[in-house]
Amino acid sequence: MLYFDHNATTSVLPEVAQFVARALSDVPGNASSIHGVGQRARQELEKARRAVSSALGATPGELVFTSGGTESNNLAIFGIVRRFRGRAVHVVTTTIEHPAVLEACGQFESDDAEVTRVEVDSNGVVNAEAVARAMRDNTVLVTVMHANNEVGTIQPIREIADAVLARRARGQEIWFHSDGVQAFGKIPFEIRDLGVDLYSISAHKVYAPKGTGALYVRKGVSLASTIVGGRHEGGRRAGTENVVGAMAFAKAVELLDSNASVRVAALRDELERQILTSDLHAELNGFGVPRLPNTTSVSFPGISAENVVIALDLKGIAVSTGSACSSGSLEPSHVLLAMGRTREQARSSVRISLGAHQSAEELRQLSETLLSTVARLQSKKGARVAV
Ligand code: PLP
């Protein structure tokens, strides 16, 4: 199988899988137990925390392990908003966030808080000044993703952080969260340079198993609990820690190749060049703006992306119709609609997301099969996308 759906998930690196297999028997303890078995688990957990936090440029105390990106986003959003229970607060976000952010915002909107969803331009980038203009004196949280999972566009996080910091400097209680699930491991950055207070990451996007993530919580930022129970993770996230999950996350992070992005971007650019210079009807979504090196989203007018995905799957190639969370749904992508695409254009969009270890030969096979498949589907008389 040739796999081009790395924004949905990555496969576990063989080194990480071997490491996990050993850790499952070598580190059986509960990190909260005071005996030796527990203390060994604690040591490994803290070692993993040092490794993952250092990859972000954070300190270990600023990292809370969670069950994944969804929980990290929920912890950041509910953790801030619930501190202001009973007060009329306001939150700013964008129209292209992951459902783990949009649904969380939607939930507390019905309990008094107000939410402004700032629109993006036709390339899928939000304007930092528009986000700043949306902030009010009762805004307690701004949440804007670092990189979009469907089209790969990178958002102006630093500029938005500056607007948040300016308000905080005038005494406003306001925090900035960014969903970095797709950016982490794909583009280089230091968390301090981004200027965020909270930042979500997930292990299964960086070649570690599913079910582990982390939230960066800048020193001094306090959160209301969302999962209550024991005093795990410094009282910020109850539940026996997934020690082996954290160890696997750290191992995968150590193995991240900082040079991969240049090579992957060159492969992706070549694929796009082949699509655009072919005879096919094709339009790229999110083009000519800063974006992830591995992602391309392309509309093939007149045909349904689902048919492309199925036809390629039959030939042993995995691509996607959008995000994994929405690709099972009949609704067209909210991200593409937010970018001003019609329902028909959104329905005809295919997402291709490359992995850090893929070869030029794999890309050649994808390009050849994709171009011939789309040509065949587009030439079918009367081919139409159901909207
Ligand atoms: N945020 C973004 C941008 C994502 O792409 C994803 C996963 O696709 C998530 C959050 C959710 O992360 P997880 O699958 O670890 O819950």
XYZ file of C-alpha atoms and ligand atoms in Angstrom:
403
model
C 0.000 0.000 0.000
C 1.281 3.476 -0.856
C 0.115 5.752 1.922
C -0.431 9.490 1.388
C -2.683 10.321 4.327
C -0.132 11.319 6.960
C -2.238 14.239 8.212
C -4.840 11.671 9.304
C -2.252 9.555 11.050
C 1.235 8.141 10.625
C 2.378 4.578 11.063
C 4.523 3.848 14.087
C 8.235 3.866 13.193
C 9.779 0.384 13.554
C 12.295 1.761 16.102
C 9.423 3.184 18.123
C 7.435 -0.077 17.899
C 10.424 -2.087 19.173
C 11.007 0.435 21.938
C 7.327 0.199 22.978
C 7.401 -3.607 22.998
C 10.363 -3.535 25.394
C 8.896 -0.761 27.540
C 5.600 -2.609 28.015
C 7.400 -5.343 29.896
C 10.283 -3.302 31.354
C 8.164 -0.447 32.727
C 4.960 -1.949 34.160
C 4.535 0.401 37.114
C 2.143 3.189 38.033
C 4.105 6.454 38.092
C 2.275 7.486 41.288
C 3.343 4.400 43.297
C 6.103 4.975 45.820
C 7.770 1.576 45.484
C 10.656 0.874 43.144
C 8.480 -0.350 40.250
C 6.459 2.853 40.450
C 9.551 5.019 40.780
C 11.032 3.490 37.627
C 7.815 4.399 35.771
C 8.019 7.940 37.205
C 11.623 8.282 36.018
C 10.699 7.175 32.504
C 7.673 9.451 32.431
C 9.760 12.461 33.476
C 12.474 11.556 30.981
C 9.798 11.530 28.256
C 8.472 14.860 29.492
C 11.962 16.374 29.247
C 12.391 15.098 25.686
C 9.011 16.275 24.353
C 9.123 19.643 26.139
C 12.655 20.263 24.936
C 11.569 19.618 21.310
C 9.119 22.484 21.781
C 11.667 24.683 23.521
C 9.647 24.494 26.745
C 10.516 23.369 30.264
C 9.302 19.969 31.544
C 6.933 21.587 34.042
C 5.136 23.262 31.147
C 4.077 19.968 29.546
C 0.915 18.062 30.465
C 0.528 14.637 28.873
C -2.974 13.909 27.563
C -4.723 11.270 25.475
C -4.184 13.211 22.235
C -4.767 16.423 20.339
C -8.514 16.413 20.966
C -8.081 16.267 24.724
C -5.319 18.884 24.639
C -7.604 21.271 22.759
C -10.476 20.572 25.168
C -8.225 21.050 28.199
C -6.914 24.372 26.882
C -10.316 25.771 25.938
C -12.487 24.541 28.813
C -9.546 24.991 31.191
C -9.493 28.739 30.528
C -13.202 29.432 30.006
C -14.337 27.529 33.123
C -12.153 29.750 35.283
C -14.664 32.502 34.540
C -17.870 30.612 35.348
C -20.778 32.988 35.871
C -19.081 35.836 33.978
C -20.028 36.896 30.440
C -16.854 36.016 28.593
C -15.896 36.047 24.946
C -13.698 33.744 22.866
C -12.155 34.364 19.444
C -11.441 31.552 17.018
C -11.498 30.970 13.251
C -13.782 29.195 10.816
C -11.170 26.595 9.815
C -10.338 25.031 13.181
C -10.424 21.307 13.837
C -13.757 20.025 15.274
C -11.988 19.513 18.631
C -11.815 23.326 18.852
C -15.022 24.284 17.038
C -17.188 21.846 18.991
C -15.634 22.878 22.301
C -16.369 26.534 21.505
C -19.884 25.627 20.364
C -20.551 23.853 23.643
C -19.895 26.728 26.005
C -21.502 29.206 23.612
C -24.827 27.806 24.764
C -23.866 28.531 28.420
C -23.516 32.313 28.155
C -20.054 32.709 26.637
C -19.905 34.422 23.253
C -17.734 33.189 20.405
C -16.493 35.084 17.352
C -15.323 32.930 14.449
C -13.057 35.020 12.251
C -13.220 34.190 8.569
C -10.226 33.234 6.444
C -9.286 34.401 2.955
C -9.641 32.327 -0.193
C -6.222 30.769 0.485
C -7.213 29.554 3.932
C -5.240 32.085 5.970
C -6.734 34.228 8.714
C -5.786 37.890 8.873
C -4.049 38.683 12.180
C -5.536 42.202 12.231
C -9.033 40.767 11.794
C -8.393 38.485 14.778
C -7.115 41.477 16.780
C -10.207 43.501 15.818
C -12.458 40.651 16.986
C -10.959 40.790 20.509
C -13.057 42.601 23.130
C -12.463 43.739 26.682
C -14.127 40.522 27.954
C -12.202 38.202 25.601
C -10.490 35.599 27.776
C -9.274 33.228 25.084
C -8.087 33.403 21.505
C -7.648 29.994 19.850
C -6.173 29.797 16.353
C -4.596 26.699 14.829
C -0.938 26.811 13.800
C -1.360 24.790 10.585
C -4.559 23.583 8.991
C -5.014 19.824 8.677
C -6.895 19.897 5.368
C -5.073 22.470 3.259
C -1.870 22.870 5.284
C -1.942 26.661 5.518
C 0.143 28.178 8.310
C -1.542 30.903 10.339
C 0.094 34.156 11.556
C 0.473 32.961 15.141
C 3.190 35.426 16.206
C 1.210 38.475 15.004
C -1.910 37.261 16.810
C 0.162 36.622 19.946
C 1.399 40.229 19.809
C -2.177 41.522 19.800
C -3.022 39.286 22.784
C 0.113 40.414 24.638
C -0.716 44.081 24.021
C -4.095 43.586 25.704
C -2.514 41.657 28.568
C -0.009 44.449 29.049
C -3.013 46.748 29.633
C -4.234 44.416 32.393
C -6.714 42.222 30.512
C -7.010 38.565 31.522
C -6.597 37.022 28.084
C -4.771 33.891 26.880
C -3.753 32.533 23.525
C -4.048 28.860 22.567
C -2.908 27.306 19.319
C -3.713 23.843 17.998
C -0.299 22.731 16.813
C -1.219 19.117 16.086
C -0.329 19.378 12.397
C 2.561 21.834 12.707
C 4.588 20.039 15.372
C 7.230 17.844 13.743
C 6.603 19.258 10.273
C 7.899 22.814 10.566
C 10.617 24.144 12.859
C 9.687 26.603 15.614
C 10.450 27.496 19.226
C 7.397 27.806 21.419
C 8.656 31.063 23.004
C 8.959 32.660 19.563
C 5.338 31.831 18.793
C 4.246 33.744 21.900
C 1.428 31.338 22.781
C 0.236 30.446 26.293
C -1.142 27.026 25.384
C -0.218 24.694 22.526
C -1.662 21.260 21.605
C 0.328 18.401 20.082
C -0.409 14.756 19.289
C 1.861 11.708 19.123
C 0.201 9.828 16.259
C 0.996 12.599 13.790
C 4.731 12.090 14.411
C 5.141 8.304 14.039
C 4.190 7.280 17.589
C 1.056 5.311 18.586
C -2.411 6.869 18.761
C -3.800 7.838 22.144
C -1.092 10.145 23.507
C -0.732 13.886 23.231
C 0.391 16.851 25.246
C -0.590 20.382 26.091
C 2.065 23.032 26.576
C 0.925 25.283 29.410
C 3.207 28.304 29.746
C 4.584 28.681 33.255
C 2.201 30.821 35.295
C -0.954 29.935 33.322
C -3.508 28.098 35.420
C -6.328 25.964 34.063
C -9.595 24.721 35.546
C -9.656 20.905 35.598
C -11.605 19.201 32.876
C -10.944 15.614 33.974
C -11.152 15.331 37.738
C -9.803 12.625 40.011
C -6.287 12.164 41.374
C -3.525 14.790 41.422
C -1.781 13.525 38.300
C 0.142 15.780 35.931
C 0.616 18.434 38.575
C -3.137 18.506 39.268
C -3.847 19.553 35.694
C -5.062 16.233 34.258
C -6.358 13.405 36.435
C -5.843 9.774 35.453
C -3.012 7.261 35.721
C -0.400 8.415 33.250
C 0.099 6.476 30.025
C 3.799 5.996 30.745
C 4.606 3.842 27.724
C 2.591 6.168 25.467
C 4.635 9.126 26.719
C 7.880 7.159 26.277
C 6.878 6.294 22.693
C 5.999 9.927 21.984
C 9.433 10.997 23.262
C 11.217 8.327 21.228
C 9.420 9.405 18.037
C 10.229 13.046 18.744
C 13.906 12.189 19.198
C 13.837 10.496 15.787
C 12.251 13.474 13.985
C 14.437 14.511 11.088
C 14.727 18.278 10.897
C 15.931 18.059 7.280
C 12.901 16.093 6.076
C 10.732 19.139 5.437
C 12.881 20.504 2.584
C 12.983 17.130 0.839
C 9.266 16.493 1.370
C 8.335 19.975 0.108
C 10.340 19.359 -3.076
C 8.446 16.095 -3.685
C 5.101 17.767 -2.989
C 5.939 20.714 -5.281
C 6.882 18.357 -8.081
C 3.584 16.478 -7.672
C 1.669 19.770 -7.840
C 3.635 20.813 -10.922
C 2.702 17.563 -12.643
C -0.974 17.987 -11.766
C -1.081 21.612 -12.906
C 0.801 21.047 -16.160
C -1.338 18.028 -17.104
C -4.473 18.287 -19.257
C -6.678 17.732 -16.214
C -9.038 20.295 -14.769
C -7.438 20.905 -11.381
C -7.311 23.746 -8.850
C -5.088 23.833 -5.786
C -6.594 24.922 -2.477
C -4.356 27.095 -0.292
C -1.614 27.981 -2.730
C 1.087 30.668 -2.735
C 0.872 31.175 1.041
C 2.946 29.689 3.878
C 1.913 26.068 4.269
C 3.071 22.715 5.564
C 5.721 21.057 3.384
C 3.812 17.765 3.108
C 0.247 18.788 2.276
C -1.596 19.472 -0.938
C -5.323 19.881 -1.422
C -6.575 19.812 -4.974
C -10.035 20.085 -6.516
C -10.775 18.111 -9.663
C -13.867 19.875 -11.040
C -16.690 17.695 -12.271
C -15.842 14.587 -10.278
C -16.371 13.462 -6.739
C -13.265 13.188 -4.559
C -14.794 10.108 -2.992
C -14.654 8.363 -6.375
C -10.982 9.328 -6.696
C -10.217 7.985 -3.226
C -12.013 4.698 -3.943
C -10.419 4.257 -7.375
C -6.928 4.897 -5.964
C -7.597 2.617 -3.010
C -8.383 -0.217 -5.428
C -4.936 0.387 -6.902
C -3.258 0.290 -3.497
C -2.903 4.042 -2.938
C -4.351 5.829 0.101
C -5.306 9.504 -0.189
C -8.165 11.331 1.504
C -11.194 13.482 0.791
C -10.395 15.843 3.652
C -9.771 15.445 7.327
C -10.129 11.954 8.769
C -12.695 13.331 11.211
C -15.028 14.524 8.469
C -14.197 12.221 5.599
C -16.840 9.734 6.754
C -19.494 12.449 6.676
C -21.575 13.506 3.708
C -21.052 17.188 4.432
C -18.452 18.992 2.319
C -15.370 20.236 4.179
C -16.081 23.253 6.421
C -12.521 24.441 5.725
C -12.990 24.595 1.965
C -16.408 26.221 2.335
C -14.825 28.791 4.673
C -12.287 29.510 1.934
C -15.167 30.398 -0.378
C -15.236 27.189 -2.383
C -18.640 26.007 -3.587
C -20.078 22.772 -2.230
C -19.292 21.206 -5.587
C -15.641 22.317 -5.450
C -15.342 21.107 -1.862
C -16.844 17.743 -2.790
C -14.285 17.341 -5.569
C -11.220 18.049 -3.365
C -8.626 15.440 -2.591
C -6.064 15.811 0.207
C -2.647 14.279 -0.277
C -0.350 14.374 2.737
C 3.175 13.024 2.441
C 5.259 11.343 5.109
C 8.734 12.300 6.193
C 10.239 9.083 4.856
C 8.688 8.823 1.390
C 10.718 8.383 -1.768
C 10.626 10.061 -5.170
C 9.656 6.678 -6.634
C 6.562 6.487 -4.408
C 5.583 9.977 -5.542
C 6.114 9.020 -9.179
C 3.718 6.088 -8.772
C 1.150 8.295 -7.060
C 1.375 10.953 -9.754
C 1.035 8.470 -12.604
C -1.970 6.675 -11.062
C -3.671 9.862 -9.882
C -3.393 11.578 -13.259
C -4.710 8.591 -15.213
C -7.535 7.959 -12.708
C -8.719 11.571 -12.704
C -8.451 11.766 -16.503
C -10.656 8.688 -16.801
C -13.218 9.973 -14.288
C -13.296 13.475 -15.771
C -13.788 12.136 -19.278
C -16.829 10.094 -18.260
C -19.752 11.760 -19.927
C -22.112 13.476 -17.531
C -19.867 12.972 -14.502
C -21.252 15.289 -11.821
C -20.640 15.839 -8.170
C -23.643 15.351 -5.928
C -24.080 18.350 -3.650
N -6.196 19.161 15.695
C -5.826 18.961 14.422
C -5.416 20.130 13.581
C -5.816 17.671 13.898
O -5.452 17.478 12.624
C -6.196 16.591 14.728
C -6.242 15.214 14.204
O -6.479 14.990 13.042
C -6.571 16.866 16.048
C -6.558 18.161 16.498
C -6.992 15.773 16.981
O -5.882 15.052 17.441
P -6.068 13.552 18.012
O -6.406 12.699 16.835
O -4.751 13.220 18.629
O -7.168 13.616 18.996
